[in-house]
Each structure stands twice: as structure tokens, then as C-alpha cells.
PDB file of C-alpha atoms in Angstrom:
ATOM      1  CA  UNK A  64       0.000   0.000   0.000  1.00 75.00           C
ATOM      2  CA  UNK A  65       1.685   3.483  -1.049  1.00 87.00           C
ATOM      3  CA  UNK A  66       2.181   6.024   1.622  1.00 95.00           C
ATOM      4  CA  UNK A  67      -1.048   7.702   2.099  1.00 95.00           C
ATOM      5  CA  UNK A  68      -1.614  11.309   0.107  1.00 91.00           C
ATOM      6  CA  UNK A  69      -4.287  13.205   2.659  1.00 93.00           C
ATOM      7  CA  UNK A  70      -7.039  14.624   1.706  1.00 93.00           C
ATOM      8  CA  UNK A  71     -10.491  15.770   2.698  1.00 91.00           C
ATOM      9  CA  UNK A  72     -11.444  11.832   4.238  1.00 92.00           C
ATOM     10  CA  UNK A  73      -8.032  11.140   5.582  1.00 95.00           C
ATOM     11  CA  UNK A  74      -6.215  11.760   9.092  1.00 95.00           C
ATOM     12  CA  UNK A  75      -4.709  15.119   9.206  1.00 96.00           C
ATOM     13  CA  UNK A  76      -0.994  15.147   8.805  1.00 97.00           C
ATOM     14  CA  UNK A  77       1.291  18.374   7.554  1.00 98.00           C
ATOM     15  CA  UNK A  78       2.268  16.198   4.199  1.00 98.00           C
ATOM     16  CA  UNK A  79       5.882  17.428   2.690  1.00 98.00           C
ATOM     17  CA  UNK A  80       5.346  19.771  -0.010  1.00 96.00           C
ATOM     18  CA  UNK A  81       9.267  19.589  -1.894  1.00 97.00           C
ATOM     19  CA  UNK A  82      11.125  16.547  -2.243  1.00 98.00           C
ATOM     20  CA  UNK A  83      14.076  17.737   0.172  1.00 98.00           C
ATOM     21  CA  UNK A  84      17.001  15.343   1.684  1.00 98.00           C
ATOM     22  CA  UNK A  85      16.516  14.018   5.151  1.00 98.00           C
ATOM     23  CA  UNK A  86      18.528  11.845   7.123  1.00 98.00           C
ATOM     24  CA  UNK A  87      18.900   9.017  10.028  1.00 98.00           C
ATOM     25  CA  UNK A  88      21.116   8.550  12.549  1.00 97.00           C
ATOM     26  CA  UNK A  89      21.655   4.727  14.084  1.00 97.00           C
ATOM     27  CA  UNK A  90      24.550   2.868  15.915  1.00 95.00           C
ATOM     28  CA  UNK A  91      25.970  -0.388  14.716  1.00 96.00           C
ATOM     29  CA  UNK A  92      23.607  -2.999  15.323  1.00 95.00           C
ATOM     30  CA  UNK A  93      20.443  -0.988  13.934  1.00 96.00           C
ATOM     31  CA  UNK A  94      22.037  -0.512  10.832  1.00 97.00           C
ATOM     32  CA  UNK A  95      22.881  -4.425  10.670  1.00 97.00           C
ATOM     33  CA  UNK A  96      18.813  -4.880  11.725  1.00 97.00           C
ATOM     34  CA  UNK A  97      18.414  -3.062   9.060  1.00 98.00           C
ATOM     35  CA  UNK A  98      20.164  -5.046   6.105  1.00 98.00           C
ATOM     36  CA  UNK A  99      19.431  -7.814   7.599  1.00 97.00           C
ATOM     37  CA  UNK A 100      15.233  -7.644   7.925  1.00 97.00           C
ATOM     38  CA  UNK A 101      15.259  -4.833   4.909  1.00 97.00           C
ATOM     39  CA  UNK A 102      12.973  -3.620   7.237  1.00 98.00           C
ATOM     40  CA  UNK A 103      12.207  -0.483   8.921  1.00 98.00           C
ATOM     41  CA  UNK A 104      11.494   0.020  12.638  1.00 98.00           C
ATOM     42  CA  UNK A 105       8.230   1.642  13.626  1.00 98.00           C
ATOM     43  CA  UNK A 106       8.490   2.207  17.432  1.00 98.00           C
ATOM     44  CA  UNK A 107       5.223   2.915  19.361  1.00 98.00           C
ATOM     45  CA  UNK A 108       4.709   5.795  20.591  1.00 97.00           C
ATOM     46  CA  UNK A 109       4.176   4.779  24.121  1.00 96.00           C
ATOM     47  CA  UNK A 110       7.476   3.425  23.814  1.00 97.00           C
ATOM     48  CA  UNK A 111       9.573   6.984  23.175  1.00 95.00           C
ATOM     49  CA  UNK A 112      11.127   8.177  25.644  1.00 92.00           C
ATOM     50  CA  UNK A 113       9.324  11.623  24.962  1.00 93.00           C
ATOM     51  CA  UNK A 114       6.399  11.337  27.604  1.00 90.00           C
ATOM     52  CA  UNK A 115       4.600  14.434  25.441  1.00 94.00           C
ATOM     53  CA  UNK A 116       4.534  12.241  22.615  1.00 96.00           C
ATOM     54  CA  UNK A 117       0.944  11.554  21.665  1.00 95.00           C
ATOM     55  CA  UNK A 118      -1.075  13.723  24.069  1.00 95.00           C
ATOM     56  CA  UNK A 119      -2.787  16.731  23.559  1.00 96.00           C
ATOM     57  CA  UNK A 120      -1.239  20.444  25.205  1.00 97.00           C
ATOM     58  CA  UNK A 121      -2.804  21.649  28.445  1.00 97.00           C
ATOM     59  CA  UNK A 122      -5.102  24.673  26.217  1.00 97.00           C
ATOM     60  CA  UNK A 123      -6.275  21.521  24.157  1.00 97.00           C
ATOM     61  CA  UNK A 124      -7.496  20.444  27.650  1.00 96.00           C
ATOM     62  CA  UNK A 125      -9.140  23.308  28.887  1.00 96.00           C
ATOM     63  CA  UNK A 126     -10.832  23.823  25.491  1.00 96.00           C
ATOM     64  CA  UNK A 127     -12.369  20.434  26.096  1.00 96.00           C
ATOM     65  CA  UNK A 128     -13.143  20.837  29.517  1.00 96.00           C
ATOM     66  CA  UNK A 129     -15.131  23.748  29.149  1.00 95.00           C
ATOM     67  CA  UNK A 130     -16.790  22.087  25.586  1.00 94.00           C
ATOM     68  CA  UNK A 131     -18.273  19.017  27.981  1.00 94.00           C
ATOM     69  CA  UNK A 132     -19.517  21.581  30.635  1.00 93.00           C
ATOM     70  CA  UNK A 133     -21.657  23.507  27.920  1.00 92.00           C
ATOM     71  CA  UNK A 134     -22.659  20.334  26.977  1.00 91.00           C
ATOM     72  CA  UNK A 135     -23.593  19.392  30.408  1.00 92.00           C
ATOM     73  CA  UNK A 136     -24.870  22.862  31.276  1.00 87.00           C
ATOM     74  CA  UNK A 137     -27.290  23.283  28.172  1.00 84.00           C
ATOM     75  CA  UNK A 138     -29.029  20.041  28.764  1.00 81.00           C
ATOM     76  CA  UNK A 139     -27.768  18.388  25.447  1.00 76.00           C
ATOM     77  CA  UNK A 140     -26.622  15.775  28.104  1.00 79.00           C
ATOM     78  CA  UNK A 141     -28.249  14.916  31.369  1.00 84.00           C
ATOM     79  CA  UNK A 142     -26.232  14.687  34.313  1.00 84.00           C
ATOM     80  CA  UNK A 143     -26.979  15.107  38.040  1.00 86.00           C
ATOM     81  CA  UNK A 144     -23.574  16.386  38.997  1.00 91.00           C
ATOM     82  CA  UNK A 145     -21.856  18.470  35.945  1.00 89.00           C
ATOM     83  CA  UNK A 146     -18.443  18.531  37.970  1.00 93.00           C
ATOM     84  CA  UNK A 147     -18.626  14.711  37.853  1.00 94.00           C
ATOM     85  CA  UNK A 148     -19.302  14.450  34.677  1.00 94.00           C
ATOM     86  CA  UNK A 149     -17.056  16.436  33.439  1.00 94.00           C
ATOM     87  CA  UNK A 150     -14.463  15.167  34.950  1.00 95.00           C
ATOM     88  CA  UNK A 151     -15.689  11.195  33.966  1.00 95.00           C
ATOM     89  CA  UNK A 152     -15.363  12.648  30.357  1.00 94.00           C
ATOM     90  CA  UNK A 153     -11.744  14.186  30.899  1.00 95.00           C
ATOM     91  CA  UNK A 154     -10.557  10.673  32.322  1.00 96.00           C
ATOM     92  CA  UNK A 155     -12.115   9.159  29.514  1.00 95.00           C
ATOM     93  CA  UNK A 156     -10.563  11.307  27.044  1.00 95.00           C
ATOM     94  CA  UNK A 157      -6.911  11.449  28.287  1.00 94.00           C
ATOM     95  CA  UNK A 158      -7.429   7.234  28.180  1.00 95.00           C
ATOM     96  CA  UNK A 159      -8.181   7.357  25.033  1.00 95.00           C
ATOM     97  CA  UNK A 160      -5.008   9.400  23.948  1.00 95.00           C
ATOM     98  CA  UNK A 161      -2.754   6.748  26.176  1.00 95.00           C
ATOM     99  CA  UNK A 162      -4.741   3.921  24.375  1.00 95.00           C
ATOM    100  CA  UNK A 163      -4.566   5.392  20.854  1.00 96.00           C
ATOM    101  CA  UNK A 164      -0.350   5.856  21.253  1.00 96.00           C
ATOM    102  CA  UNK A 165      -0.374   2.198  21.529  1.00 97.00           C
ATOM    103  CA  UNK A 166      -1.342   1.484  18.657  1.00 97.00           C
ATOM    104  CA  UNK A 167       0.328   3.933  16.395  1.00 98.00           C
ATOM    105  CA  UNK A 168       4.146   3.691  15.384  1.00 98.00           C
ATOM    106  CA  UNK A 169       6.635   5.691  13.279  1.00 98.00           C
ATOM    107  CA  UNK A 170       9.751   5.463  12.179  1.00 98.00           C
ATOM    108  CA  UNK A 171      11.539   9.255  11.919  1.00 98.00           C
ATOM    109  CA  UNK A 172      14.012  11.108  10.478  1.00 98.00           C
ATOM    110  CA  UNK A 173      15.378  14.505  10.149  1.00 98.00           C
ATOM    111  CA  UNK A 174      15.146  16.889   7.450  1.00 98.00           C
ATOM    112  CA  UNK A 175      18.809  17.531   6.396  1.00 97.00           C
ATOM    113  CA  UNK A 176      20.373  20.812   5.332  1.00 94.00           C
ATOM    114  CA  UNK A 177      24.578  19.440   6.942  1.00 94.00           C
ATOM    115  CA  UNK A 178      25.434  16.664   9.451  1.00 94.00           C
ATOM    116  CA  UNK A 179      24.639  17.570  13.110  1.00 94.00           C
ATOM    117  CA  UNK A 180      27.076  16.885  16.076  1.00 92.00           C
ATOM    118  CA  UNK A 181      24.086  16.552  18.373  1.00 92.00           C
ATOM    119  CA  UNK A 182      22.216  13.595  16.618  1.00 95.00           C
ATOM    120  CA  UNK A 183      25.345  12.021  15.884  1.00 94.00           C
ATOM    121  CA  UNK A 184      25.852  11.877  19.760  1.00 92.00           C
ATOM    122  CA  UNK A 185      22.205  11.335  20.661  1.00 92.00           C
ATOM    123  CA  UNK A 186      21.288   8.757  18.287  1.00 92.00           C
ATOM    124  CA  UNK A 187      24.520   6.819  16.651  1.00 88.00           C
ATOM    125  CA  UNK A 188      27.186   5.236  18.822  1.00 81.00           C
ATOM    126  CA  UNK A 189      29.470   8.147  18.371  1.00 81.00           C
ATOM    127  CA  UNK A 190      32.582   5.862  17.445  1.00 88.00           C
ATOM    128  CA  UNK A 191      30.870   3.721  15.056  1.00 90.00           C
ATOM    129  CA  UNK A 192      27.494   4.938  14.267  1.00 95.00           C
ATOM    130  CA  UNK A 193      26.337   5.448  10.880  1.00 97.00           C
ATOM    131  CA  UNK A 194      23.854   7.796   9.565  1.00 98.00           C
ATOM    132  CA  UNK A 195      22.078   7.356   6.001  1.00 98.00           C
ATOM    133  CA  UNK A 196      20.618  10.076   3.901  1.00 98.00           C
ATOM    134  CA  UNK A 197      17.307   9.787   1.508  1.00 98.00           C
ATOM    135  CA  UNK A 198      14.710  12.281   0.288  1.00 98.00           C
ATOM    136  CA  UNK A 199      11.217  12.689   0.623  1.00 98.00           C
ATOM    137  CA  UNK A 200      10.421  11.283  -2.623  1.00 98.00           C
ATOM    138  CA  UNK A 201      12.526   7.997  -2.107  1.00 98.00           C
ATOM    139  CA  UNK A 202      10.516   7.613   1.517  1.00 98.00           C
ATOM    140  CA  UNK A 203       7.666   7.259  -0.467  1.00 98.00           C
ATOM    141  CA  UNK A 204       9.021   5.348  -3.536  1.00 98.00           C
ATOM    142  CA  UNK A 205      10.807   2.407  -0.832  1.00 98.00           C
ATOM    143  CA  UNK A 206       7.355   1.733   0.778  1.00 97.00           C
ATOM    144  CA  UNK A 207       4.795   1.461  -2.834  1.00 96.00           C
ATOM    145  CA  UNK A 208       4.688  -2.215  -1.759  1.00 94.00           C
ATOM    146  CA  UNK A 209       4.365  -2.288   1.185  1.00 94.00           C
ATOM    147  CA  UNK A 210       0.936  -4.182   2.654  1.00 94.00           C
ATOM    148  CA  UNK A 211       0.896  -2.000   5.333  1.00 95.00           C
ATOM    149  CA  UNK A 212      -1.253   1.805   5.837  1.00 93.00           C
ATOM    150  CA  UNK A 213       1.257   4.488   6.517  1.00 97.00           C
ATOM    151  CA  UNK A 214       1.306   8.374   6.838  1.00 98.00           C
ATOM    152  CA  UNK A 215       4.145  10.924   5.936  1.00 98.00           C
ATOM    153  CA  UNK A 216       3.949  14.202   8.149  1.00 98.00           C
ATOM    154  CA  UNK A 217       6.349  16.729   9.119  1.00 98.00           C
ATOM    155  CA  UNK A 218       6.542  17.235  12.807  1.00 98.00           C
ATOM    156  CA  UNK A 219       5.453  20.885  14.124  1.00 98.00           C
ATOM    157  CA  UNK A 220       6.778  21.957  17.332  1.00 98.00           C
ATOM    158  CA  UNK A 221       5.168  23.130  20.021  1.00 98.00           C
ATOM    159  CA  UNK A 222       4.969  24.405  24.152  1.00 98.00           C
ATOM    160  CA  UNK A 223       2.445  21.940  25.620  1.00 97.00           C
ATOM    161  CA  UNK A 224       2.082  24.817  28.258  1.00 96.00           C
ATOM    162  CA  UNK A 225       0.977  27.504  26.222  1.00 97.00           C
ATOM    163  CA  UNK A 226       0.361  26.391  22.939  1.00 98.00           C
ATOM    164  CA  UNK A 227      -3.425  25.002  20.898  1.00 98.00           C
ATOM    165  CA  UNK A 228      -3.755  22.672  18.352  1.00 98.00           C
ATOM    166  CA  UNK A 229      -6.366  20.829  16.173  1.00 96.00           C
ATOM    167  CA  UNK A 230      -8.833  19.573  17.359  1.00 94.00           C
ATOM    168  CA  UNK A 231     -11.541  16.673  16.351  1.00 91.00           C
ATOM    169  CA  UNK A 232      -9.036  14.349  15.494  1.00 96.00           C
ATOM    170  CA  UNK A 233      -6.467  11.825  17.171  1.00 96.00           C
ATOM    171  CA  UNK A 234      -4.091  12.363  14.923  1.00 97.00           C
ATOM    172  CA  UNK A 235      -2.917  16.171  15.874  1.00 98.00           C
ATOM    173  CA  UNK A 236      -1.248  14.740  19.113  1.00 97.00           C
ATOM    174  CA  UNK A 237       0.839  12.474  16.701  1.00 97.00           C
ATOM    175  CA  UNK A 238       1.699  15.088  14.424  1.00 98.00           C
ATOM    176  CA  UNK A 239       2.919  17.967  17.374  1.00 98.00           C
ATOM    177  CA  UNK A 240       5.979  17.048  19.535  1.00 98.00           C
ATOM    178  CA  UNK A 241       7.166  19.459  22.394  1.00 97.00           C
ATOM    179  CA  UNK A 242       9.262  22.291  21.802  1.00 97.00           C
ATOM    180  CA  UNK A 243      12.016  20.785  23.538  1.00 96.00           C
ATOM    181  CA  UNK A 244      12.895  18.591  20.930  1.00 96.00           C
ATOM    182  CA  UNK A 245      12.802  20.777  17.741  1.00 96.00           C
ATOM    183  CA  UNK A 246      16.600  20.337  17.121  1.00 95.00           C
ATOM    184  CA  UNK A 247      15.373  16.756  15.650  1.00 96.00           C
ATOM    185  CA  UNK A 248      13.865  18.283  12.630  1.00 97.00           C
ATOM    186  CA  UNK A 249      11.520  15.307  12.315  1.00 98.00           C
ATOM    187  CA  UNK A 250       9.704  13.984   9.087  1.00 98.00           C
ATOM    188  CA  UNK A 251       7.481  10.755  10.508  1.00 98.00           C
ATOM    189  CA  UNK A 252       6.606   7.579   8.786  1.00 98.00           C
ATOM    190  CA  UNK A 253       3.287   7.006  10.854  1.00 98.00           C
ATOM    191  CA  UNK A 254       1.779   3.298  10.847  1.00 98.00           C
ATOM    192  CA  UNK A 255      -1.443   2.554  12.972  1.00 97.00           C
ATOM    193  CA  UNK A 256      -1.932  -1.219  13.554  1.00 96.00           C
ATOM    194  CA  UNK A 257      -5.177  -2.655  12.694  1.00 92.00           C
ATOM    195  CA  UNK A 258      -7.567  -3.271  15.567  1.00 91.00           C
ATOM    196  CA  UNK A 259     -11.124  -4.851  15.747  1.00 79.00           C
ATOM    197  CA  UNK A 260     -12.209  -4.221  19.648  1.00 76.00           C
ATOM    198  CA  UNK A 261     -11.911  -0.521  20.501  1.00 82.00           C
ATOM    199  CA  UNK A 262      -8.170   0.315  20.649  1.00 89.00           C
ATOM    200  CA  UNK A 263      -6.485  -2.609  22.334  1.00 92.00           C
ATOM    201  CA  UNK A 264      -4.147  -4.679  19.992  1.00 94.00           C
ATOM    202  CA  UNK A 265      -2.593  -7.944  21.819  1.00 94.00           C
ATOM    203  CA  UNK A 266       1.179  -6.233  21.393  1.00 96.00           C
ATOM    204  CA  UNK A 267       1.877 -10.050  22.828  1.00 95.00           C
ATOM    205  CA  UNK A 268       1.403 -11.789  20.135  1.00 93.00           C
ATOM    206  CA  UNK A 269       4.103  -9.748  17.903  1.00 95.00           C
ATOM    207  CA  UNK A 270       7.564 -10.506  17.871  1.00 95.00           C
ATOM    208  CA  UNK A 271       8.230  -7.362  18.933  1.00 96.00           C
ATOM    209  CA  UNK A 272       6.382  -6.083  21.752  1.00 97.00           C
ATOM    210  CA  UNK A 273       7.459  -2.570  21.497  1.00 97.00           C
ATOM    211  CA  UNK A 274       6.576  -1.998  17.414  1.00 98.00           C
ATOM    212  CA  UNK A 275       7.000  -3.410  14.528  1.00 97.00           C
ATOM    213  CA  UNK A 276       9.223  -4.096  10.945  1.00 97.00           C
ATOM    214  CA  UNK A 277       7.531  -2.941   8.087  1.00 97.00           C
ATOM    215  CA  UNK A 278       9.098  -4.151   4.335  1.00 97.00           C
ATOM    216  CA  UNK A 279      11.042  -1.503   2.653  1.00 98.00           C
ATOM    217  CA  UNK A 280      12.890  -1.219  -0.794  1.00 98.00           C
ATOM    218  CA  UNK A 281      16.391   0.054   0.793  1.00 98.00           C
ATOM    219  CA  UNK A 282      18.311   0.319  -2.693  1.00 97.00           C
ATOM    220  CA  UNK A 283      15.466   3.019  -3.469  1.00 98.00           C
ATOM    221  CA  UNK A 284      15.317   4.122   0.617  1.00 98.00           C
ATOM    222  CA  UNK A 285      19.194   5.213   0.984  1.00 98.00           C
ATOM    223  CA  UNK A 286      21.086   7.505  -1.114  1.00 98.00           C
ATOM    224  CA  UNK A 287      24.324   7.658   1.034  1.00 98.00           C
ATOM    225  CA  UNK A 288      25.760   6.352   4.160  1.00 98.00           C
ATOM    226  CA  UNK A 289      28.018   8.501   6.179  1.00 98.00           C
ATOM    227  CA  UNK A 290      30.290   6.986   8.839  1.00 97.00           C
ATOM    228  CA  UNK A 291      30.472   9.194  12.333  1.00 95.00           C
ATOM    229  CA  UNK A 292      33.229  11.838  12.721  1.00 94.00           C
ATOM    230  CA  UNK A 293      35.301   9.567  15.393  1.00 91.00           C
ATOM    231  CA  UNK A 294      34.743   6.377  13.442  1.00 94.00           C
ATOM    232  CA  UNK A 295      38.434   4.371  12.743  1.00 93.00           C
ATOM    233  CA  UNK A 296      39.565   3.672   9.355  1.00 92.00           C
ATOM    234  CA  UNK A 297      38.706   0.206   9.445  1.00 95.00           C
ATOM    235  CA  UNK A 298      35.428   1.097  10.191  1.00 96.00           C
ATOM    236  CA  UNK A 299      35.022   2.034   6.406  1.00 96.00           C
ATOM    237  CA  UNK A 300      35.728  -1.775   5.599  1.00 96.00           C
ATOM    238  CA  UNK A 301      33.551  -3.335   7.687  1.00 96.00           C
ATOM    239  CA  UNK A 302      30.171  -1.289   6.077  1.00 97.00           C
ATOM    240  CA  UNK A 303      31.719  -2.095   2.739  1.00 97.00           C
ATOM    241  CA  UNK A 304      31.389  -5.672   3.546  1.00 97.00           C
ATOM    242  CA  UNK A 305      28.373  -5.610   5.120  1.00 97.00           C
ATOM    243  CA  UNK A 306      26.864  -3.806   2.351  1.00 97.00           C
ATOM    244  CA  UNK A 307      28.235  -5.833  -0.498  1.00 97.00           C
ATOM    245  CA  UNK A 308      26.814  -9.179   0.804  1.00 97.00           C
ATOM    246  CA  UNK A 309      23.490  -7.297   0.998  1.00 96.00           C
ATOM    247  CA  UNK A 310      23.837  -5.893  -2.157  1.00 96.00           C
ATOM    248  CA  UNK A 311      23.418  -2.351  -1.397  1.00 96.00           C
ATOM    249  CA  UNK A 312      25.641  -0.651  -3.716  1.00 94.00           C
ATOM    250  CA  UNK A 313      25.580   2.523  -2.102  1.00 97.00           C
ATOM    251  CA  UNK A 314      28.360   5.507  -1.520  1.00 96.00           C
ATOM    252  CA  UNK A 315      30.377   5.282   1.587  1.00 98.00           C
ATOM    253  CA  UNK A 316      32.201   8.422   3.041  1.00 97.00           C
ATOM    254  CA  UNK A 317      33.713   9.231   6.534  1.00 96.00           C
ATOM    255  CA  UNK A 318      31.371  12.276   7.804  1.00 95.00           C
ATOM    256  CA  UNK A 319      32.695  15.807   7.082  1.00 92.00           C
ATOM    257  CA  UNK A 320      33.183  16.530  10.902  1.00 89.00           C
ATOM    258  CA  UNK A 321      35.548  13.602  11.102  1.00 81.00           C
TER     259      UNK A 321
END
């Protein structure tokens, strides 16, 4: 199934409008999961370490506070004690957002305009991580076969303190990260499993508990790979192997920081 183009009947998501270059960071082993499953790695979002990720900004819920009182208050709804009620609904609500970050996963990366010291040291092991560069239009081109539904959104930052966002739809959470994390630069790949009771899926009976592989076409996917700044020289060797027996025949440097 191609990556999803939105429009007026589909989730809202802030869809790329230029085919620019974007990147990922990984250590060792991720990029040998990699080759190895020619997979890529769509984490739930419960499972970030980002505990924003997914939930709507405090305005957001004070909008919909006062929305279920009028509701309440103009008898549309019948309720013997509003504050109650109100409150009931809030719970319910804020369930639903943990509950609907279960089941949705994405794999990110980070628009590129040069290398960046900080997500070489955040996300790569800093002596042998790798990074590999793409484009928006190769995203979408490596997943045109794949069975699997899956949004493309840019990520828009914002202050879950102070800030408002869309509303009406589960998806805006998904779509918003907090402010604190807008050095990442993120373009998501956004995959929501399929579920037929409410929004539980049995996570138990996957492989992986904590997301899930989804088939990808990496000779279209990568464009480069770029070895971290303090790699060693042998380093260079060992990718060229690695990437040979998978054949990935793909451009190898040493990253211009080295």
C-alpha cells in the first residue's frame, strides 16, 4: 500500500510539499537490523522516551473541559452532577489518547540541510554509528509495496504549556511534539496497527512487543551512508562488507566533521 496522500477523508498530517534530503542517525547494530530484515522500525509511541509524545497540550485540555460543561450545562446531556461528569469525560478522554499511542508507530528522520554533532551523539554510537541520507520522494518510492497503511507528516513543534492545536481528530497529538525537541527536525513515517475491539491490539502476540518491521525497498530508501566523525579507518571496511553481501551498492564516506 503506497504512503497515504491526505485529503479531505483522511487523518490530518502536515504532508511534505518539496522533495528535500533528510537523514537518520543509528549505531551499529540498527544498521545491521536493518540489512538484515530490509525492514524499517516503527516504534510505538508509548514506547519513546518523549512522555509528550501523543497527548494533547494543556489549552487543548481546557478547550475540552469547558466544551463538555456547555454540553452538560445546556441540557444536550443529562447529568446530576456536571463537575462529575465532566471530569468522567476528561478521564475518559486522556485514556483514550494513552490507548490510541499504543497502537500507532513511526519510524523518523530529520530533514537535512549538513550533518549535526548533536544527533550524531544522541542517536549513533558516536565511534561507530552510521547515519544514512534519503529524500522525501525515495521515503515514499521504498514503501509502494508495502501491505501496510502508513502516513508521511512533518513534525510541528510546540509548548504543551501555552500552545493550541487541532482539534476533532487523534491524529494532531501524533503530528505535534514538544518544543524541547525541535533540534530533531523530524519527518514521521506514521503506521497505525489494525484493531477490531476498541483500541487494544494484543502487542503479545508480535515478535516485537514494542513496534513493529515494516518491508522496505532500501536500494530506493538510501542515497548515502556517512560513517560518524570519530569512526576508525577500518570502520570504512567493515560497512563495505556488510553492504556488499546485501547488495546495497551505495556511496560510503567518513562524515565531514571527522
Amino acid at each position: 500500500m503506497p504512503v497515504e496522500k491526505p485529503s479531505n477523508h483522511t487523518a490530518p498530517i502536515f504532508f511534505p510539499k518539496e522533495n528535500y534530503k533528510v537523514s537518520k542517525y543509528m549505531d551499529f547494530t540498527k544498521f545491521i537490523s536493518l540489512l538484515y530484515s530490509k525492514s524499517l522500525f516503527f516504534c510505538r509511541l508509548d514506547k519513546l522516551e518523549d512522555k509528550f509524545e501523543g497527548l494533547s497540550p494543556r489549552k487543548n485540555k481546557i478547550y475540552n473541559e469547558r466544551w463538555y460543561r456547555e454540553i452538560y450545562e445546556y441540557n444536550f446531556l443529562k447529568s446530576n452532577d456536571v463537575n462529575k461528569s465532566v471530569e468522567e469525560d476528561l478521564i475518559a478522554r486522556n485514556n483514550i489518547e494513552e490507548k490510541f499511542k499504543t497502537i500507532n508507530c513511526v519510524n523518523c528522520w530529520n530533514k537535512y540541510n549538513s550533518e549535526s554533532y548533536a544527533l550524531w551523539k544522541i542517536y549513533s554510537d558516536i565511534d561507530k554509528g552510521i547515519m544514512i541520507t534519503s529524500s522525501v520522494n525515495n521515503l515514499i518510492k521504498s514503501l509502494e509495496f508495502t501491505p501496510e497503511n502508513i502516513q508521511l507528516s512533518e513534525v510541528k513543534y510546540i509548548n504543551h504549556n501555552t500552545d493550541f492545536i487541532g482539534t476533532g481528530n487523534l491524529n494532531y497529538p501524533i503530528i505535534h511534539k514538544n518544543a524541547a525537541y525541535h533540534y530533531e527536525n523530524e519527518l514521521r513515517l506514521i503506521h497505525m496497527v489494525k484493531v477490531e475491539d476498541g483500541l487494544i491490539y494484543d502487542w503479545d502476540s508480535e515478535p516485537i512487543k514494542s513496534g513493529k518491521l515494516l518491508n522496505v525497498d532500501l536500494n530506493i530508501l538510501i542515497d548515502e551512508i556517512t560513517l560518524s566523525p570519530f569512526s576508525p579507518p577500518w570502520f570504512h571496511e567493515i560497512i563495505d562488507d556488510l553492504t556488499t553481501k546485501y547488495n546495497l551498492n551505495k556511496k560510503i564516506s567518513f562524515s565531514n566533521l571527522k
